[in-house]
Every structure is written in C-alpha cells, then in structure tokens.
XYZ file of C-alpha atoms in Angstrom:
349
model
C 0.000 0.000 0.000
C 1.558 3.535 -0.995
C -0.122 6.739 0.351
C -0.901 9.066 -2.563
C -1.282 13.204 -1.763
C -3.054 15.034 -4.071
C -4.826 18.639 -3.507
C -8.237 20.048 -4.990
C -7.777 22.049 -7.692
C -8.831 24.665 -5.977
C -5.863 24.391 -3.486
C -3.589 24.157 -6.313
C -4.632 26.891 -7.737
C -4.671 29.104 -4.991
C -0.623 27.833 -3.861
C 0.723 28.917 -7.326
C -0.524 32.047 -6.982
C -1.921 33.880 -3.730
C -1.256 31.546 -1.706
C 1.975 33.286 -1.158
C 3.007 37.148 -0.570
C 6.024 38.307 -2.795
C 8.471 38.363 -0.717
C 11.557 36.627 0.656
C 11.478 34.910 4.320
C 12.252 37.255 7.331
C 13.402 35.536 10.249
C 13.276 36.932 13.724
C 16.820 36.181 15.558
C 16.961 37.574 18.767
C 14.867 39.966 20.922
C 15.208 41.567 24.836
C 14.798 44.260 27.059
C 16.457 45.511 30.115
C 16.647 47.989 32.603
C 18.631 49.372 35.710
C 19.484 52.068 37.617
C 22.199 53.097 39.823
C 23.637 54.355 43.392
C 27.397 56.078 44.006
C 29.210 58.762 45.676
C 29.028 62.317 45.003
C 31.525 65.027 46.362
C 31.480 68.491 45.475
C 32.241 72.529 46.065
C 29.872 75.576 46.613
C 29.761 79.078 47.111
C 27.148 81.294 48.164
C 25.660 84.694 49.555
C 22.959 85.293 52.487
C 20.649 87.175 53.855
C 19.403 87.433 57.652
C 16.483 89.380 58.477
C 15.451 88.520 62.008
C 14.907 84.880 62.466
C 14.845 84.534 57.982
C 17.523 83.601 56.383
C 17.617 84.171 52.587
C 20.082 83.555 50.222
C 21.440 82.162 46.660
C 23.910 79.220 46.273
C 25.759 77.395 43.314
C 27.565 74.233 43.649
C 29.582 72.004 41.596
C 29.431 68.057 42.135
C 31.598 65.050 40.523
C 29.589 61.595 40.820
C 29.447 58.107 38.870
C 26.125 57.540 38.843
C 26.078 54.556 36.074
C 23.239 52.465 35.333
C 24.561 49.117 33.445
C 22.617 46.201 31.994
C 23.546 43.154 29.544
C 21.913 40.520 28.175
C 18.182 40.029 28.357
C 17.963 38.096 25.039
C 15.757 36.108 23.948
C 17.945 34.530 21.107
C 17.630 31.414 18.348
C 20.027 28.453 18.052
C 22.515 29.291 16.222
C 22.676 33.000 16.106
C 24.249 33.782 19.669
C 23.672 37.999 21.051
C 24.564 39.902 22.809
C 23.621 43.363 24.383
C 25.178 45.622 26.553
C 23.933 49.576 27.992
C 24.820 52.120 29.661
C 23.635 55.439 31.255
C 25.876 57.918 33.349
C 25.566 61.250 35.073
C 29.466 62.473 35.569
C 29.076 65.892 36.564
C 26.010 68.313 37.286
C 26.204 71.734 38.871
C 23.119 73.711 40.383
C 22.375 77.215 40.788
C 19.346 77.816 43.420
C 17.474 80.193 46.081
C 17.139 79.126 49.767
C 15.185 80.407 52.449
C 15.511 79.566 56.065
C 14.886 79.572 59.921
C 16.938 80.258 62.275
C 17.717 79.360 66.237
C 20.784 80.124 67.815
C 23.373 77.967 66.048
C 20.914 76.235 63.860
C 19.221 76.937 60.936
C 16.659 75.038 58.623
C 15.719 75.847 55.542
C 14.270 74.552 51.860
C 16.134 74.912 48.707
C 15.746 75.361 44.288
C 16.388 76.554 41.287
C 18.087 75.639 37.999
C 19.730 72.093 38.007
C 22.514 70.998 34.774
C 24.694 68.371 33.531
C 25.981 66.069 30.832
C 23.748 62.904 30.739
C 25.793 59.907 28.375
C 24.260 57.069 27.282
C 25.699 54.071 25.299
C 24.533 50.944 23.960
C 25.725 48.345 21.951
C 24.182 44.926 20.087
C 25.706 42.324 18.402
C 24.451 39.422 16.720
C 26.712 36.101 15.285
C 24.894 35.261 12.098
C 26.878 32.052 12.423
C 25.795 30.270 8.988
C 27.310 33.554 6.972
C 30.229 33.450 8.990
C 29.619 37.470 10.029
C 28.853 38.964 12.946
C 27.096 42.432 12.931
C 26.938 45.089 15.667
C 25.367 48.563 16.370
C 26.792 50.736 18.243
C 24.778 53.811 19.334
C 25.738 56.746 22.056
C 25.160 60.269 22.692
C 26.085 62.914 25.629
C 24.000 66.072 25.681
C 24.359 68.511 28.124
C 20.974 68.873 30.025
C 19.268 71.668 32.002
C 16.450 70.753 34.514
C 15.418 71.096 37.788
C 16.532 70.739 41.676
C 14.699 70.856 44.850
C 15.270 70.216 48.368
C 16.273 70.728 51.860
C 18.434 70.572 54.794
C 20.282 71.914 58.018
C 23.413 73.903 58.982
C 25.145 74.024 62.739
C 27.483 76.209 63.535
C 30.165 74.430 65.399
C 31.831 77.787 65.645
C 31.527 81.492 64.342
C 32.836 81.332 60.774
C 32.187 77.229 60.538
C 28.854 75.351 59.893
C 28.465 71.422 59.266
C 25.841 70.947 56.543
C 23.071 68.396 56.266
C 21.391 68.133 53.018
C 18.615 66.234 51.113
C 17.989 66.962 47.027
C 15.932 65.820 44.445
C 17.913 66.401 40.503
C 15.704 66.413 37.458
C 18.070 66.691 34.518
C 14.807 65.345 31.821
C 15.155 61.948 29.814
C 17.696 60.938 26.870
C 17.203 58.554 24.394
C 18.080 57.246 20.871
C 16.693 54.646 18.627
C 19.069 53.115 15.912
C 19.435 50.736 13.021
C 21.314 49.108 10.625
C 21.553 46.466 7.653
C 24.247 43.605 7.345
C 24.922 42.355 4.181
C 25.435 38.037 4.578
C 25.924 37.513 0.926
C 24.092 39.085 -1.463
C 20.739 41.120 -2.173
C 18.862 37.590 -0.681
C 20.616 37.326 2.467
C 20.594 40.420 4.827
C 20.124 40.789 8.348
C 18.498 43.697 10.115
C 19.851 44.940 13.749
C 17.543 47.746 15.712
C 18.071 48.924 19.194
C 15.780 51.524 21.417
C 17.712 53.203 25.056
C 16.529 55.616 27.338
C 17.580 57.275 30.382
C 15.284 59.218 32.980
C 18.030 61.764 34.392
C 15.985 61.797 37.856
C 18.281 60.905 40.868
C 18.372 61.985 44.268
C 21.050 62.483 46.728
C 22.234 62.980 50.176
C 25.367 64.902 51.743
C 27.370 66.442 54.751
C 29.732 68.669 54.413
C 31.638 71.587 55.824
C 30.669 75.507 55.050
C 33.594 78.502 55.632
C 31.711 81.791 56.661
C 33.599 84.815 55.983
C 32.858 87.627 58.769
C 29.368 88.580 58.523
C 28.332 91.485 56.250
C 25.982 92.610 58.875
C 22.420 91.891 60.169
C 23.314 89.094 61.941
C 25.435 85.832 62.188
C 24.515 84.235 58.914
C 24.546 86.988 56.747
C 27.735 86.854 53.934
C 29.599 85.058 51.919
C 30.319 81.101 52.819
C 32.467 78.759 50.891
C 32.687 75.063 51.458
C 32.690 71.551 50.087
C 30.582 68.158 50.713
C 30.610 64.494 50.164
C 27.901 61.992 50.056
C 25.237 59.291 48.553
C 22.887 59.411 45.063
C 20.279 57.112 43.856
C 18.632 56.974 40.573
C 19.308 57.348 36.774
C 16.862 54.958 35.567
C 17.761 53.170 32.336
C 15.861 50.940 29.730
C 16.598 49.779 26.756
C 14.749 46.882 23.772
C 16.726 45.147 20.736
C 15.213 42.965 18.474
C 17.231 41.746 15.269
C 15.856 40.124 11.891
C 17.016 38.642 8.626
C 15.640 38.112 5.240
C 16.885 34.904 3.585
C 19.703 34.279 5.746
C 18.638 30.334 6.983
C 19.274 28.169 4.613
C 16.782 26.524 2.559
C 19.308 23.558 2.148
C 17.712 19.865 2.547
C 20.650 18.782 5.030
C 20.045 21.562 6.947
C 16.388 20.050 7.688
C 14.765 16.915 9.202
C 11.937 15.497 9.860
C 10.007 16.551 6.641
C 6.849 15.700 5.517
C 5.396 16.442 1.559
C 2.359 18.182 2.098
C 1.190 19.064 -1.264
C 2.902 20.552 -5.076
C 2.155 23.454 -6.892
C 0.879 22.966 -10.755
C 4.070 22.968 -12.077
C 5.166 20.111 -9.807
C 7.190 21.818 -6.968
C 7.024 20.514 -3.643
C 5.909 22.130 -0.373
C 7.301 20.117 2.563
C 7.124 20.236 6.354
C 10.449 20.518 8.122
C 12.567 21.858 11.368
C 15.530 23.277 11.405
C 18.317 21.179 12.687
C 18.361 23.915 15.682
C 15.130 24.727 16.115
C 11.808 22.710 17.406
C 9.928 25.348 15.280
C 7.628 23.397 12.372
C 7.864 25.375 8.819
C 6.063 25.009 5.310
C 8.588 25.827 2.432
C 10.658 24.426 -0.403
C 13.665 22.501 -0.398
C 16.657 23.907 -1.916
C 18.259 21.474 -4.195
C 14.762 20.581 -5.698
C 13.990 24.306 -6.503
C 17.513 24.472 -8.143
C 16.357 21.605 -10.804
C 13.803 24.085 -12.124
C 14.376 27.260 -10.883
C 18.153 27.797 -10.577
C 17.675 31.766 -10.782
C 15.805 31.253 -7.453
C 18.563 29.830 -5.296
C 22.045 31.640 -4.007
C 24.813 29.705 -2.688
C 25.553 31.277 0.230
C 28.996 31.604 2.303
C 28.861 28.637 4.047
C 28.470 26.261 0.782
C 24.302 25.984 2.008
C 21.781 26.970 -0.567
C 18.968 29.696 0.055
C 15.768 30.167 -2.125
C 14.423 33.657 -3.184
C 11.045 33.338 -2.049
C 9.778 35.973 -3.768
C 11.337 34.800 -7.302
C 9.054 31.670 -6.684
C 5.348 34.022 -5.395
C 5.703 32.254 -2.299
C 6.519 32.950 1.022
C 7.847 30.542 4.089
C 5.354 30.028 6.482
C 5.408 28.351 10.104
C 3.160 25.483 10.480
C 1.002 27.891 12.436
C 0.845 29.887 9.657
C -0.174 27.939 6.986
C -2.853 26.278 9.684
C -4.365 29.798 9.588
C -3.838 30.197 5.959
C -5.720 27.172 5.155
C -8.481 27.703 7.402
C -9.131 31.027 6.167
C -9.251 29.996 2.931
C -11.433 27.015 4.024
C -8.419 24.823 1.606
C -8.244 21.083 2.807
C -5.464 18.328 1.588
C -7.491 14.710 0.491
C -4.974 11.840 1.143
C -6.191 8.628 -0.847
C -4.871 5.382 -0.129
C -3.965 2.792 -2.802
C-alpha cells in the first residue's frame, strides 16, 4: 500500500498564486529588554551669599558636584540556536552643577531651611548589540551613544550648625531632574548578497531623575551685617545618590539568511505541489523545534536555478519571492488554510 497526496484544484490553484506574498522569508533572531538604575558617591564645592532678616535667612547658592552615577545592563535576550547575542547599555551622570534660592529659619546655632532653582549636567548614554549570524560566517553590531548637556530642575532641603563662628556642618537632602535621553538606531548587514541580509535595531533611554544625600563643611567669611549668617560662605561636601533609571529593547531580523538547504532540515513531511510540480514540505531546522512550510533547496535548483544563491557557508537559500511564495510556520499555513477554508485529500492505494 503507498499513500498518494493530491490537492483540490482549488488548493492548487490558490498555492501557485496567492497563496503566497512576494516576498523573501524574514526571520526573527533575537529579541530583549532591560533595565537598571544606579547608586554612588558624590563630592562636590559651593559658594554662596545670604541674607538674615530677624529669624529669615535668605540667600542664593551654586555648587559644583563630581559623581558616577552609572546604570549598566547586559543581556536580556531572547535569542535562536545558532545566532548567539549579545547586548550591553549604559547610562551615566558624571558631573552636574546647580544654581538655586534658599530660604531659612533660624535658632541660635541652627538653621533650617528649603532649597531650588536651575539644576545641569551632561547625561551619556551608550549601547551596543551584536548578533553572530553564524551560517554567513559574520557577525554584525550597532553601536549607538550620545552625551547632551541637560538643564532641569533641583529641589530640596536641609540643616546647617554652627560648630563655631565662621564654621557650619551641613546636612542636606535633594531631588535632581536633569529630563530623559534617548536614541533609537538601526542598521543592515549584508550576509551575501541582495537575498541574504540581516536587520539589527536597538531603542535606550535614560530618565536623568536621581536623588542624593550629603554632609559637608561651610567657611563663613565675617558677617556682612544683620546678623550671624549673613555673607559670603564657601565650602565643600561628600555623600550618597540614587537613581538614573535606564531601559533599553533590541530585536534583530534577517531576510533569507537560513538556509533553505535539505541537510540543513529533518523530519520533513510532503504536504502538497504546486501545478508545475514543486514541492511544499514540512520541516525543522536542525536547531530549532519550530515546524515550517517551504521548499527545499536542491529541488527548486532543478527548475528554478535563478531562485537559489549559494551562500557563504556552501548551504543553498531560495528567493522566495522569485518563486510568489513565502515561508510560512506550520502555524501559519494552519491559519492560511483555514481562512481559505483549503483542505489536503490523502487517498490510499
């Protein structure tokens, strides 16, 4: 007994010529996303001017602060057999100065007040993605980074004791807002030809929000009259942030770069031929669990040798769109078919 396939005429039909979009197979490779954020020192200098009017204290302050307030993350791929990535990001805040008002109470030796005004810095952010398109032999990468300097906000708060006339220790609590940075590149690999190209694409972003905490030491130079905290003061602090949120997606792609070659394939299964005899098989790929509907290589090449590209690994590849067809996954062509209300007959003889 031999099992004979056959399909309705109508399903023939349909296969050679709509069946199909005109276009070669894209392949998704790898996808991710990650995120972080960050923690570090911070030490800086500042130098301001105030006011005392009773128990008020009013005044204006600029400061200058180093930090290394780096948000890292790698990895978070979601990749296929055979095409290894890898991803790496990264968001810093170096430097950021402020410029603000504060306005205070005052007690003997201590004085509380609330602080603002204009916040800046340089915000850099890096990332970089790299796929192995192992079968071509190639690996491509994008590499995407930028470093604006930003303008924003700061608010906050804090303390100062004098421990003597002319020296305060300084106790203080801010909130930075230097805005978000981002960046969303792309880029094409060639793998051997006009058929085989891969497609890389990468999104990052970094919220510039971070908050910190500090003690430090403040030189007041002799009061300028109407009391003990009016004048100049000079000084410097050292301290904690937290923050710098950081996110980032890649997702890369390829059109025609698996090979349609037979001994790249098991497990397939003749579903059906087109009118002019071609066959469309079930398969996997040696790597992957994933069940497609194609063409095999070597028996496209009888009829159709215009259609298939030897690529740089010695496997063939078929120009699906050369052929009106398209590679489908199993699921694919189950949804194809059922839309299409299309139905194989299988007689035995």
């Amino acid at each position: 007994m031999r099992i004979k396939i056959s399909i309705i005429a109508a399903v023939a039909c349909l296969l050679s010529e709509a069946a199909f979009a005109q276009a070669p197979p894209t392949f998704s490779l790898s996808s991710g996303s990650n995120s972080a954020d960050a923690s570090s020192w911070v030490a800086g200098a500042r130098l301001g001017h105030d006011w005392q009017y009773g128990t008020l204290v009013y005044g204006v302050e600029t400061d200058l602060s180093a930090t290394d307030l780096k948000s890292e993350m790698t990895g978070g791929l979601t990749a296929v057999a055979g095409f290894p990535a890898t991803a790496s990001t990264t968001a810093k805040v170096g430097w950021y100065g402020t410029l603000r008002g504060r306005l205070g109470w005052t007690n003997g030796p201590l004085l509380l007040y609330a602080t603002g005004g204009l916040a800046y810095g340089e915000v850099k952010l890096n990332s970089n993605f790299s796929v192995d398109f192992t079968p071509a032999g190639i690996t491509g990468s994008l590499n995407s980074e930028t470093s604006p300097l930003k303008a924003g906000w700061v608010a906050g708060g804090g303390l100062e004791y004098k421990l003597r006339p002319d020296l305060t220790l300084n106790v203080e609590y801010r909130y930075v807002d230097l805005g978000n940075v981002g960046f969303t590149s792309s880029t094409t690999v060639p793998l051997g030809g006009p058929v085989i190209v891969g497609h890389l694409s990468q999104s990052a972003s970094v919220d510039a929000r971070f908050q910190a905490v500090t003690v430090g030491l403040n030189w007041q130079f002799a009061p300028t009259g109407g009391g003990p905290w009016a004048g100049w003061h000079l000084g410097g602090f050292g301290g904690g942030a937290w923050g710098n949120n950081a996110s980032a997606t890649y997702e890369s792609s390829c059109v025609g770069c698996v090979p349609s070659d037979v001994r790249l394939k098991h497990d397939i299964v003749l579903v059906g031929r087109l009118k002019d005899g071609l066959g469309i098989y079930r398969y996997r790929y040696l790597w992957s669990d994933t069940v497609y509907v194609g063409v095999l290589a070597q028996e496209v090449a009888l009829d159709r040798p215009d259609a298939v590209v030897k690529g740089p690994d010695g496997y063939l590849r078929v120009d699906y769109g050369k052929l009106g067809l398209k590679l489908m996954t199993e699921a694919e062509w189950d949804l194809f078919r059922a839309r299409h209300r299309l139905s194989l007959a299988y007689a035995a003889m």
